[in-house]
Short mmCIF file of C-alpha atoms and ligand atoms in Angstrom, two decimals:
data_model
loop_
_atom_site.label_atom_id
_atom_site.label_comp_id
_atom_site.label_asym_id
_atom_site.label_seq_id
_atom_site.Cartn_x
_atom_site.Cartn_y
_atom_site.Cartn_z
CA UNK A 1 -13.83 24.75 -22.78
CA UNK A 2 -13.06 21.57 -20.90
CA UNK A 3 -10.56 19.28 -20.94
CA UNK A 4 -9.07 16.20 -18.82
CA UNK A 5 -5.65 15.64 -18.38
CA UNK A 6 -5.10 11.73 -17.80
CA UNK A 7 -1.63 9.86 -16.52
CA UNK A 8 -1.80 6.57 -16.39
CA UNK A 9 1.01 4.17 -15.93
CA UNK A 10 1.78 0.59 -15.45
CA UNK A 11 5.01 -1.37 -15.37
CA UNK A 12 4.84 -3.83 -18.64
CA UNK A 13 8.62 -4.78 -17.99
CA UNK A 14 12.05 -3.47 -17.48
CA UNK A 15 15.45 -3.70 -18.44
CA UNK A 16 18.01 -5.06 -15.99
CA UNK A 17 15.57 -6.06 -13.22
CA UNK A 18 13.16 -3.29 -11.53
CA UNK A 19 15.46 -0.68 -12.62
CA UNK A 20 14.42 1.22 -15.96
CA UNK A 21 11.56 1.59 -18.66
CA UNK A 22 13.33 0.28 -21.99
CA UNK A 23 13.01 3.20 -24.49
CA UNK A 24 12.13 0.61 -27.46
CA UNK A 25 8.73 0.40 -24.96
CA UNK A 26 8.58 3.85 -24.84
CA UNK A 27 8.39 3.95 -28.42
CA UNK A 28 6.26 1.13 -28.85
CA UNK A 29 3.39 3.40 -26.61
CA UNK A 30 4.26 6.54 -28.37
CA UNK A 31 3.71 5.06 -31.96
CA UNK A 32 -0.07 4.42 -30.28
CA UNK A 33 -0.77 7.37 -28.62
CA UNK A 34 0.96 9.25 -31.98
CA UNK A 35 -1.93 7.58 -34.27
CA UNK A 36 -4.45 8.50 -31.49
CA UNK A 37 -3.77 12.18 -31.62
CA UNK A 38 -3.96 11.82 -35.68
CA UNK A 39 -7.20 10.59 -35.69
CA UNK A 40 -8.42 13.35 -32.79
CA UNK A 41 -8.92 10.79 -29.77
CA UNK A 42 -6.34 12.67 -27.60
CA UNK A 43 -5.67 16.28 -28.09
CA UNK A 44 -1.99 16.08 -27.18
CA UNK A 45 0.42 13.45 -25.01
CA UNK A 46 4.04 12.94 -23.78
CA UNK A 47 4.95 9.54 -22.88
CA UNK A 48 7.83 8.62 -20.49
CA UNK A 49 9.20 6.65 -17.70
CA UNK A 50 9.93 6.68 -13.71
CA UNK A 51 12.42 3.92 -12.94
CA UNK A 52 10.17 0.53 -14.22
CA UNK A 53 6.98 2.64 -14.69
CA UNK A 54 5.99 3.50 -18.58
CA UNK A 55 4.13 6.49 -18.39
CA UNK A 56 1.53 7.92 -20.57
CA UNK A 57 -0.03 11.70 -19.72
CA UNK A 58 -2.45 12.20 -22.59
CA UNK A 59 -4.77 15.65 -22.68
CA UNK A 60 -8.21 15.31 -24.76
CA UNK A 61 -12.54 16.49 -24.35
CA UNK A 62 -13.80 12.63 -23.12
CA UNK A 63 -13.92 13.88 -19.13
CA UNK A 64 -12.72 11.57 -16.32
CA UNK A 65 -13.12 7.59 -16.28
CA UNK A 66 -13.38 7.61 -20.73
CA UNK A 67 -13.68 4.07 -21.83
CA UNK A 68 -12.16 5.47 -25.46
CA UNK A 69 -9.67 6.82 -23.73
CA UNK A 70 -8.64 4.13 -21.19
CA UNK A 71 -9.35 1.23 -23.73
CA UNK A 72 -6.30 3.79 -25.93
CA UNK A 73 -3.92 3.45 -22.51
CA UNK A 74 -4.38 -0.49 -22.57
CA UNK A 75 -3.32 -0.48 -26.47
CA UNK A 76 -0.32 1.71 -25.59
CA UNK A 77 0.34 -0.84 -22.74
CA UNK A 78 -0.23 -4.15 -24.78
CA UNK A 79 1.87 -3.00 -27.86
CA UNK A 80 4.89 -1.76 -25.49
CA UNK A 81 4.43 -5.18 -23.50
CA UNK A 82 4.81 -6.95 -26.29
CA UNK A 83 8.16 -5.41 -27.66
CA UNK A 84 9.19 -6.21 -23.45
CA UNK A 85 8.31 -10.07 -24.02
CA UNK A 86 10.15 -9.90 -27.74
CA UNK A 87 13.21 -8.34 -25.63
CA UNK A 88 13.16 -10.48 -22.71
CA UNK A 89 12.85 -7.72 -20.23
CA UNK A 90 12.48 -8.52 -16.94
CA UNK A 91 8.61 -8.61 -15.64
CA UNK A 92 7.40 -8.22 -19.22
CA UNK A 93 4.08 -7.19 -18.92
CA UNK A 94 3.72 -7.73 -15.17
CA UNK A 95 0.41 -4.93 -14.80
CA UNK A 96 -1.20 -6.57 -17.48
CA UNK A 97 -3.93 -8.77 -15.05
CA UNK A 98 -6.11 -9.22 -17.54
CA UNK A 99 -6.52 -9.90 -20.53
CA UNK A 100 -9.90 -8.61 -21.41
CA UNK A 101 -9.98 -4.73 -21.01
CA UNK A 102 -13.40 -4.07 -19.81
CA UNK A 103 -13.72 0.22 -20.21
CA UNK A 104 -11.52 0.93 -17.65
CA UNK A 105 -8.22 0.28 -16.66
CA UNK A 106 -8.94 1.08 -12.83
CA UNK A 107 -7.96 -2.39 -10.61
CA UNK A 108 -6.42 -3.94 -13.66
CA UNK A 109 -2.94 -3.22 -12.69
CA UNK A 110 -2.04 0.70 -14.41
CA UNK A 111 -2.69 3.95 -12.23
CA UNK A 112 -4.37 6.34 -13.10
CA UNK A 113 -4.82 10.30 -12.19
CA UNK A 114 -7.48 12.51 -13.89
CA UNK A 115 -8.94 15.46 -13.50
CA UNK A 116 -11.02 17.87 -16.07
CA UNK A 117 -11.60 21.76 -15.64
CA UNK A 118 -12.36 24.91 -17.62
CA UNK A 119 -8.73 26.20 -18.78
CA UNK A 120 -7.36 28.98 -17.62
CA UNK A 121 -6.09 31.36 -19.54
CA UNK A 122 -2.70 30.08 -18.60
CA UNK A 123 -3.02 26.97 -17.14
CA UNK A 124 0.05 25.56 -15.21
CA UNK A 125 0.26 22.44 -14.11
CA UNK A 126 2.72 19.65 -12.79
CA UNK A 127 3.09 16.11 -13.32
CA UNK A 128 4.71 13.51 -10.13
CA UNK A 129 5.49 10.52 -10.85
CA UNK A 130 7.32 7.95 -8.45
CA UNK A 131 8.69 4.67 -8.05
CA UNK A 132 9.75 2.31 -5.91
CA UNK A 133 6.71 3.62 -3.24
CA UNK A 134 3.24 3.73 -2.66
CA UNK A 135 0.19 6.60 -2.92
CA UNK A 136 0.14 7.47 0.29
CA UNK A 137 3.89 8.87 -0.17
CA UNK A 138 1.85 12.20 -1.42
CA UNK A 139 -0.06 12.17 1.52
CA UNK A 140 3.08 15.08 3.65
CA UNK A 141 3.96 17.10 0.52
CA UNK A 142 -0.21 17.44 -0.55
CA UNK A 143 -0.57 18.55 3.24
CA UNK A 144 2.58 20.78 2.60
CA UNK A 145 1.34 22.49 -0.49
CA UNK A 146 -2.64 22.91 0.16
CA UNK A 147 -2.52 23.21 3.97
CA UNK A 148 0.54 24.19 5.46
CA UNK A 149 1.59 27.88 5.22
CA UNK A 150 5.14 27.36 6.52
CA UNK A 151 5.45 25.92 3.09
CA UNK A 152 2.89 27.91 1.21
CA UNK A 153 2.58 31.19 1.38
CA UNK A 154 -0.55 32.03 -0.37
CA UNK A 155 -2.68 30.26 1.99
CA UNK A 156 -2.01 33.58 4.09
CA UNK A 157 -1.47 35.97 1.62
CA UNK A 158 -3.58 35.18 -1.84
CA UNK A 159 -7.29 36.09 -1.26
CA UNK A 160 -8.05 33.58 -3.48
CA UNK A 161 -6.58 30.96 -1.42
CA UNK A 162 -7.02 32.15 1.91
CA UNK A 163 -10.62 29.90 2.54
CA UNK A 164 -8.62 27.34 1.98
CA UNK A 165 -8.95 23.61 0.33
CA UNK A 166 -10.82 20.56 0.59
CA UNK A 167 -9.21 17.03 0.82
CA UNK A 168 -11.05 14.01 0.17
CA UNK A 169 -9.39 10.91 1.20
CA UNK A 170 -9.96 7.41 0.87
CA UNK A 171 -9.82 4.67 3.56
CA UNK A 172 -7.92 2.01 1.47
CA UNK A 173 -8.65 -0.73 4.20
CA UNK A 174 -13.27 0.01 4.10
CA UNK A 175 -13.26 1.66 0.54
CA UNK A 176 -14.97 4.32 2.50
CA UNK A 177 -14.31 8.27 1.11
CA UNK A 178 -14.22 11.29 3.23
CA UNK A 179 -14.42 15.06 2.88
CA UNK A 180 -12.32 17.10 5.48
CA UNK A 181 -11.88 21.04 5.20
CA UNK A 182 -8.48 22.58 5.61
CA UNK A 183 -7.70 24.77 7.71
CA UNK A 184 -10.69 24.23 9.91
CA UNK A 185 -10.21 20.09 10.48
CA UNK A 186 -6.70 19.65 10.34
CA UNK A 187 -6.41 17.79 13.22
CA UNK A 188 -8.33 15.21 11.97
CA UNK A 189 -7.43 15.37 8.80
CA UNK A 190 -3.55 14.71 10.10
CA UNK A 191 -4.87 11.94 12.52
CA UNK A 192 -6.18 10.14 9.41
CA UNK A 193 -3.22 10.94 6.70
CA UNK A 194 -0.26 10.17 9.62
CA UNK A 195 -1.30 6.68 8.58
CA UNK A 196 -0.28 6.89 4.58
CA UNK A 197 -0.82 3.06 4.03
CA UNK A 198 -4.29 2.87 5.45
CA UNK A 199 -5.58 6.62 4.66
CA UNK A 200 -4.88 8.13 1.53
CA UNK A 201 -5.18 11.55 0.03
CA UNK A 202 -7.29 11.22 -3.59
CA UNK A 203 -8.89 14.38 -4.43
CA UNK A 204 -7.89 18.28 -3.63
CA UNK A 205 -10.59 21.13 -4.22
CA UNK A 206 -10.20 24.88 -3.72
CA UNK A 207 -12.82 25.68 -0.90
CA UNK A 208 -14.20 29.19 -2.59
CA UNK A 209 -15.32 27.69 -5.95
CA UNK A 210 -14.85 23.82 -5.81
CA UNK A 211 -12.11 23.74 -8.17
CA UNK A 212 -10.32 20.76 -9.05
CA UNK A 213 -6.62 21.36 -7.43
CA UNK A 214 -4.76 18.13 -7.43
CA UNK A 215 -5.77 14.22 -7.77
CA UNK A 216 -3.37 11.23 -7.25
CA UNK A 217 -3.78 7.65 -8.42
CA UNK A 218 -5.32 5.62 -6.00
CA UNK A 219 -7.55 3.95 -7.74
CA UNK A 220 -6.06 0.59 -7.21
CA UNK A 221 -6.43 0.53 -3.59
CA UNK A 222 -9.25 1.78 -4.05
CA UNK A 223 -11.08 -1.35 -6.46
CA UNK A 224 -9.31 -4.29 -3.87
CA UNK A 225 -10.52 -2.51 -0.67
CA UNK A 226 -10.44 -5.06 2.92
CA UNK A 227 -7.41 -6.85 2.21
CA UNK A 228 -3.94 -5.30 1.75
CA UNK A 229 -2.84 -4.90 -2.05
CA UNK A 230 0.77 -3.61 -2.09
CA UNK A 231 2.43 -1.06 -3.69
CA UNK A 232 1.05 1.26 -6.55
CA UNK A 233 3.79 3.22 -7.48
CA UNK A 234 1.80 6.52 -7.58
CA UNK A 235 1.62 9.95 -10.10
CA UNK A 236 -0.38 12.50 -8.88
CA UNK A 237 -1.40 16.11 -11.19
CA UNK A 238 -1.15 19.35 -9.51
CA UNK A 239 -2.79 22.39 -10.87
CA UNK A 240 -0.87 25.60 -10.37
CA UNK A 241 -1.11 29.49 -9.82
CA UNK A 242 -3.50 32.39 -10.43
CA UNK A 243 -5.22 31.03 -6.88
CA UNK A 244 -3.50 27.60 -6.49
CA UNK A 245 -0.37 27.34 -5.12
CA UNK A 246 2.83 28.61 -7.19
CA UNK A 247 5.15 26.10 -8.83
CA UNK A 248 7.85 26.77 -5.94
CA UNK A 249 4.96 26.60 -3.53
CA UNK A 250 3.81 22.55 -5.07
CA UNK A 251 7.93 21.78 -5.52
CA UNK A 252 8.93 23.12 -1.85
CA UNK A 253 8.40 19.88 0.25
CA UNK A 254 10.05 18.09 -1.85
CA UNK A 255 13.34 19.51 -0.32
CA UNK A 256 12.86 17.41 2.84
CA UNK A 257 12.95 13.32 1.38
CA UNK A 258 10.88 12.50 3.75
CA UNK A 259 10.57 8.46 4.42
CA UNK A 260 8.22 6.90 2.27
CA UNK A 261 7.00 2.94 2.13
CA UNK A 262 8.28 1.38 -0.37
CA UNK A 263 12.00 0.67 -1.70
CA UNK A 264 13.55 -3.20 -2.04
CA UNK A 265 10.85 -5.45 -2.42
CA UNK A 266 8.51 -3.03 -1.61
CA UNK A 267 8.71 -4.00 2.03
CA UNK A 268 11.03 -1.22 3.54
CA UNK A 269 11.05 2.50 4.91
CA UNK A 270 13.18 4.81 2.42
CA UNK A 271 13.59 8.68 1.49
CA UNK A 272 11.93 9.84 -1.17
CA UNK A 273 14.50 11.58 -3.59
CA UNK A 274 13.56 13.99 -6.19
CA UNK A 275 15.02 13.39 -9.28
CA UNK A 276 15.74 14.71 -13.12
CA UNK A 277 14.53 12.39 -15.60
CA UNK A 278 18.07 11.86 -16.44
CA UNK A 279 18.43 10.14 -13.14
CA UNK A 280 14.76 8.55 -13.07
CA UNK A 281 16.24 4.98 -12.28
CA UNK A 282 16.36 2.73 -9.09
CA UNK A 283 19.45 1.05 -8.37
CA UNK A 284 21.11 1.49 -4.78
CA UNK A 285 18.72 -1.45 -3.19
CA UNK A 286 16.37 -1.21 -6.09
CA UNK A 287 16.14 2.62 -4.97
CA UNK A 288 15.72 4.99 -2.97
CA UNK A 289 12.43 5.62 -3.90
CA UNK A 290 12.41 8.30 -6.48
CA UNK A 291 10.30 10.95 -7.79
CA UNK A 292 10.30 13.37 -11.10
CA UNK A 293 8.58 16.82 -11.25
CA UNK A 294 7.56 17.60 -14.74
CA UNK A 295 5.88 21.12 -15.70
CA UNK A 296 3.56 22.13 -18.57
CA UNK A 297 1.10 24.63 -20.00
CA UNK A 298 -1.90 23.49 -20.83
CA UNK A 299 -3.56 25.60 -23.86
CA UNK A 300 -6.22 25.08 -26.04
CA UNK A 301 -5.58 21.38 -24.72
CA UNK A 302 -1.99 21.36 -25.83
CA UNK A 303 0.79 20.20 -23.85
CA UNK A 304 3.39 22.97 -24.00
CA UNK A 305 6.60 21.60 -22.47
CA UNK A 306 8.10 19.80 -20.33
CA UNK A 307 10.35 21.30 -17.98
CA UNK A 308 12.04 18.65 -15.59
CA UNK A 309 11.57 20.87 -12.67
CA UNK A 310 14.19 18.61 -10.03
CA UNK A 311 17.06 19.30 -12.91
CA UNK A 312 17.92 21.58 -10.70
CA UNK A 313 20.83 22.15 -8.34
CA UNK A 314 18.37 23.96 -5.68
CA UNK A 315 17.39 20.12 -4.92
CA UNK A 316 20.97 18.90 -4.81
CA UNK A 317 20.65 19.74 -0.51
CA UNK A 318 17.64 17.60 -0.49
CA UNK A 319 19.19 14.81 -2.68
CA UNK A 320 22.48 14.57 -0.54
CA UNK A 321 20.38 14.37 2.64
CA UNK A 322 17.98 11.56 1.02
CA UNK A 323 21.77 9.70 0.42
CA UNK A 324 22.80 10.19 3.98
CA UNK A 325 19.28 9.05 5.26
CA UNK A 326 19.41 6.00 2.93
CA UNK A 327 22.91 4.95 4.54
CA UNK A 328 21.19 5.50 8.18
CA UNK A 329 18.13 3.15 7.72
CA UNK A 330 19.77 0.74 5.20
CA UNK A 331 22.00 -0.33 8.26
CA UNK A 332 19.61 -1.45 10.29
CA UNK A 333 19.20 -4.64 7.70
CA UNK A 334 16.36 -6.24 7.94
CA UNK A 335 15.04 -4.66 11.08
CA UNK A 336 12.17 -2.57 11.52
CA UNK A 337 11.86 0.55 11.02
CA UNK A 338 13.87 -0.09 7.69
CA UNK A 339 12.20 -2.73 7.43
CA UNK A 340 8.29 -2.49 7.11
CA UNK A 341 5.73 -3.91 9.58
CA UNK A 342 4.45 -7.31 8.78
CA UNK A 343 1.15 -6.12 7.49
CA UNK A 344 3.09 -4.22 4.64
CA UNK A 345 5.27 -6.23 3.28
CA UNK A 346 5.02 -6.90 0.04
CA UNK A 347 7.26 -10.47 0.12
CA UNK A 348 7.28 -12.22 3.12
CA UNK A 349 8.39 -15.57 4.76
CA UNK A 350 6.78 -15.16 7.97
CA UNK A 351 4.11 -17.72 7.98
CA UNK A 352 6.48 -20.68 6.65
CA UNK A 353 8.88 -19.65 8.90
CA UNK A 354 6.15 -19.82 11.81
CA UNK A 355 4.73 -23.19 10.33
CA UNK A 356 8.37 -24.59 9.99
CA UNK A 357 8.74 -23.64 13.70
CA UNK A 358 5.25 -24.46 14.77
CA UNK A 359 6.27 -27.56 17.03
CA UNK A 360 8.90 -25.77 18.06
CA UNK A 361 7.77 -23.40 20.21
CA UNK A 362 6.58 -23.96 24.04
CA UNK A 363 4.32 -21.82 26.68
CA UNK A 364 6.01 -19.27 28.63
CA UNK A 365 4.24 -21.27 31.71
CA UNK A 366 6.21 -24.55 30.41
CA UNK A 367 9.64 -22.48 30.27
CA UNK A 368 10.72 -24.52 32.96
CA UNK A 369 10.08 -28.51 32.00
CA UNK A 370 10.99 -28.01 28.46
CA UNK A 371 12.96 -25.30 26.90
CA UNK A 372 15.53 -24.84 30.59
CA UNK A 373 16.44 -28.45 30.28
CA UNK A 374 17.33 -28.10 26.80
CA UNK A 375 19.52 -25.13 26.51
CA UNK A 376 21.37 -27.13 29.66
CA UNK A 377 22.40 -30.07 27.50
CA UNK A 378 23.00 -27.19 24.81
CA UNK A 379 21.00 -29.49 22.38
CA UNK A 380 18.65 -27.70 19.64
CA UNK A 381 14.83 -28.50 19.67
CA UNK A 382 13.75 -30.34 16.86
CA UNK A 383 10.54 -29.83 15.00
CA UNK A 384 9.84 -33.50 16.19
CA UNK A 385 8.81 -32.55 19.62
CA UNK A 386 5.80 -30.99 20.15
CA UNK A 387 5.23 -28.83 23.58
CA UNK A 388 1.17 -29.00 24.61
C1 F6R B 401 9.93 -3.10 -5.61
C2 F6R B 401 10.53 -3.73 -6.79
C3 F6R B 401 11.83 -4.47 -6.63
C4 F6R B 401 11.59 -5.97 -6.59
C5 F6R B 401 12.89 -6.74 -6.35
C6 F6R B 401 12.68 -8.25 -6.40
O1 F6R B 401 8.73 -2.52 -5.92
O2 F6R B 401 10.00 -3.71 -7.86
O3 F6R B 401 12.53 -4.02 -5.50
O4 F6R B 401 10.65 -6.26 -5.59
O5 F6R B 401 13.82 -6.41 -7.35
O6 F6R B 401 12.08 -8.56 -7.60
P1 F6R B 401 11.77 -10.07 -8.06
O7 F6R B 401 10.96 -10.71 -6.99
O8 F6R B 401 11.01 -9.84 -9.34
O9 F6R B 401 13.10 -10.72 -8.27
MG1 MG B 402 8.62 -3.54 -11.35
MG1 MG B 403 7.75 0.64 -10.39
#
């Protein structure tokens, strides 16, 4: 029997800045989703947060892309956005774009990841969620876990993974997909996912049987292709043994926080620390980027759990390092690398300050008639004189 698994998330507003879903929202969305699963929309759901992200993972027979069960998301949303504006939170309601839900949240502001398959007789699975980065943050750890077997060790020693996986991945900048094979294209599949802003992991499938293996929320990007759209702080869903990878196998990158785009402003270079729910918060400079690990069964549709799968002190090592590694780049201020390249940034002054400075500026083949004689009388340009 089929059934889709959906996360979606937007940020509808938070309390004290950027920093955490208030749980009045969470509430708010549950009391929906709760009168959903009455009525027999959604089989099952479990509704949380990530730092400012509100979180809805919601299991149920409507398949991939439902209107019924996207139009249920934007509901969940609304209601929880409303109790942000009657609270004051800060950004009440700030993925809201529109206000006429059209069958699908996909480019309205939420993200979503979905993916629908036969169940297993155990089915396994695990939930990411981040904040304070962008999609493309999955991009190392999905390489990691479906095509790397320093990290997994199936790929070399389960039959059933041993063909190997597919990756599709979308070009964020053409809105162009493509289909690479792991292990025989992983050179270009590497020379295209090295660059996580531009190309972007969407879709895993096992090789032997096309099986749906892990899908992240891109879809974003995806709908505002040709022009850069910021941050979408990402969840991805990651199915897991009997011929996927194990759970240690999906958690293991995670013990490197590798740097991820993201952080203050969504304009710098940070580690990406894996985190307990307890700790799912941003606060050292709106960060570091986090992420949370939850685990479930899926039977008979049912979402049996969770278990916060970072609550543990086996990823104390990798959060210590992500705090050393946040100290190292946070002192270089706002200088690149911390910093991101002008293309990235999320906020930026760069073309006022270039106007305000516009005048101001001479050709290197002038050097000598206009800026030498200044800097001699020590006097600053003004905007007033103009250099042609
Ligand atoms: C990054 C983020 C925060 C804000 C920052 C400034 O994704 O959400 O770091 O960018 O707190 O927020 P505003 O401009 O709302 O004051
Ligand atoms: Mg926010
Ligand atoms: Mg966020």
């Amino acid at each position: 029997r089929r059934v889709t698994i959906s996360v979606i998330k937007a940020d509808i507003g938070s309390i004290a800045g950027h920093h955490k879903v208030h749980p009045d929202t969470i509430a708010a969305a549950t009391r929906v989703l709760a009168e959903a699963k009455r009525k027999g929309t959604i089989i099952d759901f479990y509704v949380t947060h990530v730092g400012d992200d509100l979180q809805l993972i919601m299991t149920h027979r409507k398949g991939v892309d439902s209107p019924e069960i996207h139009g249920l998301a934007w509901e969940a949303f609304k209601k929880a956005a409303e109790v942000a504006k009657e609270l004051g939170l800060y950004a009440a309601g700030q993925d809201l774009l529109s206000d006429a839900f059209s069958g699908n949240v996909r480019g309205l502001g939420p993200g979503v990841a979905e993916m629908e398959f036969v169940e297993r007789p155990s089915e396994p699975i695990v939930v990411f969620m981040a904040d304070k980065t962008e999609p493309g943050a999955f991009n190392l750890p999905l390489y990691r876990i479906f095509a790397d077997p320093f990290n997994t060790a199936g790929l070399v020693i389960d039959p059933r993974m041993h063909d190997g996986f597919k990756f599709e991945v979308l070009d964020v900048l053409e809105g162009k997909y493509v289909v690479l094979n792991a292990p025989e294209e992983l050179y270009d599949l590497l020379a295209l996912i090295g660059t996580p802003s531009r190309y972007v992991i969407k879709r895993i499938y096992r090789k032997r049987d096309n099986e749906i293996a892990a899908v992240v929320s891109v879809e974003r990007l995806n709908l505002i292709a040709g022009r850069y759209v910021g941050k979408d702080d990402p969840v991805a869903i990651v199915r897991a043994q009997s011929g996927f990878p194990a759970v240690g196998e999906i958690l293991e990158p995670f013990s490197f926080p590798h740097l991820v785009a993201g952080w203050m402003r969504g304009s710098h270079w940070g580690p990406l620390m894996p985190v307990s729910l307890r700790d799912a918060k941003c606060t050292r400079f709106d960060g570091p980027p986090r992420i949370v690990a939850l685990g479930f069964q899926v039977t008979k549709g049912k979402l049996i759990g969770p278990v916060d799968l970072f609550d543990d002190p086996a990823f104390d090592e990798a959060r210590r390092l992500a705090q050393q590694i946040a100290d190292y780049m946070r002192r270089h201020g706002p200088f690149m690398p911390h910093r991101l390249g002008p293309e990235e940034m999320e906020y930026t002054t760069l073309p006022q300050v270039l106007e305000k400075l516009k005048n101001r500026f001479a050709e290197a083949k002038d050097y000598e008639k206009y800026i030498k004689p200044k800097i001699k009388k020590s006097e600053l340009l003004t905007g007033e004189e103009t250099h042609d």
